[in-house]
Amino acid sequence: MTELWVERTGVRRYTGRSTRGAEVLVGSEDVEGVFTPGELMKIALAACSGMSSDAPLRRRLGEDYQATIRVSGPADREQERYPLLEELLEVDLSALSDDEVARLLTVVERAIDQVCTVGRTLKTGTKVTFEVADEPLARRESM
């Protein structure tokens, strides 16, 4: 299983890392070149929807179809949460008839609803736990 963690690199700045070698810069909205945690959540949702819908779109539109999934939703700062996230799939369906578009959209929506783990988690909620260790995990494991 891929391990994930963030390391503090400055005031309200972190680098997210994985054991597969991926990195992402995370920080405050006022810092250039970083994503906020909320932006990463939105990107994860859009990417998950895209990946979940890839097979039916690829089958109908071809291997090289172009798609952009935009995601938006302002934060409710009083409750510190996102009450609504809206996704918009931009894809050229002009070669399809109205009936073909309707069928394809049904299949795409069904695929996203069934296999987009991020969307399913956001829609149903999840339990989150948090604990504090007073020393790095690597040092604790070597003892």
Tab-separated table of N, CA and C in Angstrom, residues 12 24-29 34-46 71-77 80-82 84-86 118 122:
chain	number	residue	atom	x	y	z
A	12	ARG	N	2.986	27.506	7.368
A	12	ARG	CA	1.788	27.082	6.626
A	12	ARG	C	2.122	26.572	5.221
A	24	VAL	N	3.653	17.028	-4.003
A	24	VAL	CA	2.748	18.140	-4.264
A	24	VAL	C	2.998	19.201	-3.199
A	25	LEU	N	3.031	20.459	-3.633
A	25	LEU	CA	3.257	21.563	-2.705
A	25	LEU	C	1.921	22.060	-2.175
A	26	VAL	N	1.863	22.197	-0.852
A	26	VAL	CA	0.621	22.565	-0.184
A	26	VAL	C	0.894	23.776	0.702
A	27	GLY	N	-0.023	24.712	0.690
A	27	GLY	CA	0.154	25.878	1.540
A	27	GLY	C	-1.074	26.755	1.559
A	28	SER	N	-0.879	27.948	2.071
A	28	SER	CA	-1.956	28.925	2.185
A	28	SER	C	-2.306	29.512	0.823
A	29	GLU	N	-3.494	30.050	0.733
A	29	GLU	CA	-3.980	30.662	-0.501
A	29	GLU	C	-3.112	31.838	-0.952
A	34	VAL	N	1.490	26.817	-4.855
A	34	VAL	CA	1.045	25.726	-3.989
A	34	VAL	C	-0.466	25.540	-4.136
A	35	PHE	N	-0.926	24.361	-3.786
A	35	PHE	CA	-2.350	24.105	-3.673
A	35	PHE	C	-2.738	24.209	-2.208
A	36	THR	N	-3.945	24.710	-1.931
A	36	THR	CA	-4.463	24.641	-0.573
A	36	THR	C	-5.009	23.225	-0.370
A	37	PRO	N	-5.171	22.788	0.880
A	37	PRO	CA	-5.762	21.472	1.094
A	37	PRO	C	-7.146	21.339	0.448
A	38	GLY	N	-7.950	22.394	0.519
A	38	GLY	CA	-9.277	22.349	-0.104
A	38	GLY	C	-9.192	22.217	-1.616
A	39	GLU	N	-8.228	22.898	-2.222
A	39	GLU	CA	-8.038	22.770	-3.670
A	39	GLU	C	-7.630	21.358	-4.039
A	40	LEU	N	-6.784	20.741	-3.240
A	40	LEU	CA	-6.382	19.358	-3.504
A	40	LEU	C	-7.570	18.406	-3.405
A	41	MET	N	-8.450	18.656	-2.457
A	41	MET	CA	-9.646	17.824	-2.330
A	41	MET	C	-10.499	17.959	-3.589
A	42	LYS	N	-10.666	19.189	-4.070
A	42	LYS	CA	-11.463	19.414	-5.279
A	42	LYS	C	-10.804	18.760	-6.490
A	43	ILE	N	-9.494	18.893	-6.612
A	43	ILE	CA	-8.779	18.263	-7.724
A	43	ILE	C	-8.896	16.743	-7.647
A	44	ALA	N	-8.809	16.196	-6.436
A	44	ALA	CA	-8.962	14.747	-6.273
A	44	ALA	C	-10.347	14.306	-6.741
A	45	LEU	N	-11.361	15.076	-6.426
A	45	LEU	CA	-12.719	14.747	-6.862
A	45	LEU	C	-12.815	14.777	-8.387
A	46	ALA	N	-12.317	15.846	-9.002
A	46	ALA	CA	-12.389	15.966	-10.462
A	46	ALA	C	-11.582	14.859	-11.148
A	71	VAL	N	-13.948	21.967	-11.370
A	71	VAL	CA	-14.603	21.753	-10.079
A	71	VAL	C	-14.539	23.050	-9.294
A	72	SER	N	-15.645	23.386	-8.662
A	72	SER	CA	-15.691	24.629	-7.893
A	72	SER	C	-16.588	24.440	-6.684
A	73	GLY	N	-16.504	25.377	-5.800
A	73	GLY	CA	-17.321	25.375	-4.602
A	73	GLY	C	-16.643	26.215	-3.543
A	74	PRO	N	-17.254	27.328	-3.188
A	74	PRO	CA	-16.643	28.184	-2.167
A	74	PRO	C	-16.748	27.564	-0.771
A	75	ALA	N	-15.794	27.915	0.040
A	75	ALA	CA	-15.798	27.436	1.423
A	75	ALA	C	-16.771	28.268	2.257
A	76	ASP	N	-17.424	27.628	3.186
A	76	ASP	CA	-18.223	28.314	4.202
A	76	ASP	C	-17.268	28.528	5.374
A	77	ARG	N	-16.743	29.732	5.520
A	77	ARG	CA	-15.714	29.998	6.529
A	77	ARG	C	-16.257	29.972	7.952
A	80	GLU	N	-16.185	26.245	8.297
A	80	GLU	CA	-14.939	25.665	7.786
A	80	GLU	C	-15.186	24.349	7.059
A	81	ARG	N	-16.037	24.411	6.061
A	81	ARG	CA	-16.316	23.259	5.216
A	81	ARG	C	-16.796	23.735	3.860
A	82	TYR	N	-16.876	22.811	2.920
A	82	TYR	CA	-17.385	23.095	1.585
A	82	TYR	C	-18.785	22.501	1.502
A	84	LEU	N	-20.996	22.703	-0.908
A	84	LEU	CA	-21.364	22.268	-2.249
A	84	LEU	C	-20.134	22.259	-3.146
A	85	LEU	N	-19.919	21.150	-3.820
A	85	LEU	CA	-18.870	21.056	-4.834
A	85	LEU	C	-19.563	20.764	-6.155
A	86	GLU	N	-19.219	21.541	-7.173
A	86	GLU	CA	-19.841	21.389	-8.483
A	86	GLU	C	-18.782	21.013	-9.509
A	118	VAL	N	-13.427	8.893	-4.270
A	118	VAL	CA	-13.409	10.224	-3.644
A	118	VAL	C	-14.823	10.786	-3.576
A	122	LEU	N	-16.975	11.559	-0.178
A	122	LEU	CA	-17.484	12.897	0.133
A	122	LEU	C	-18.999	12.894	0.310
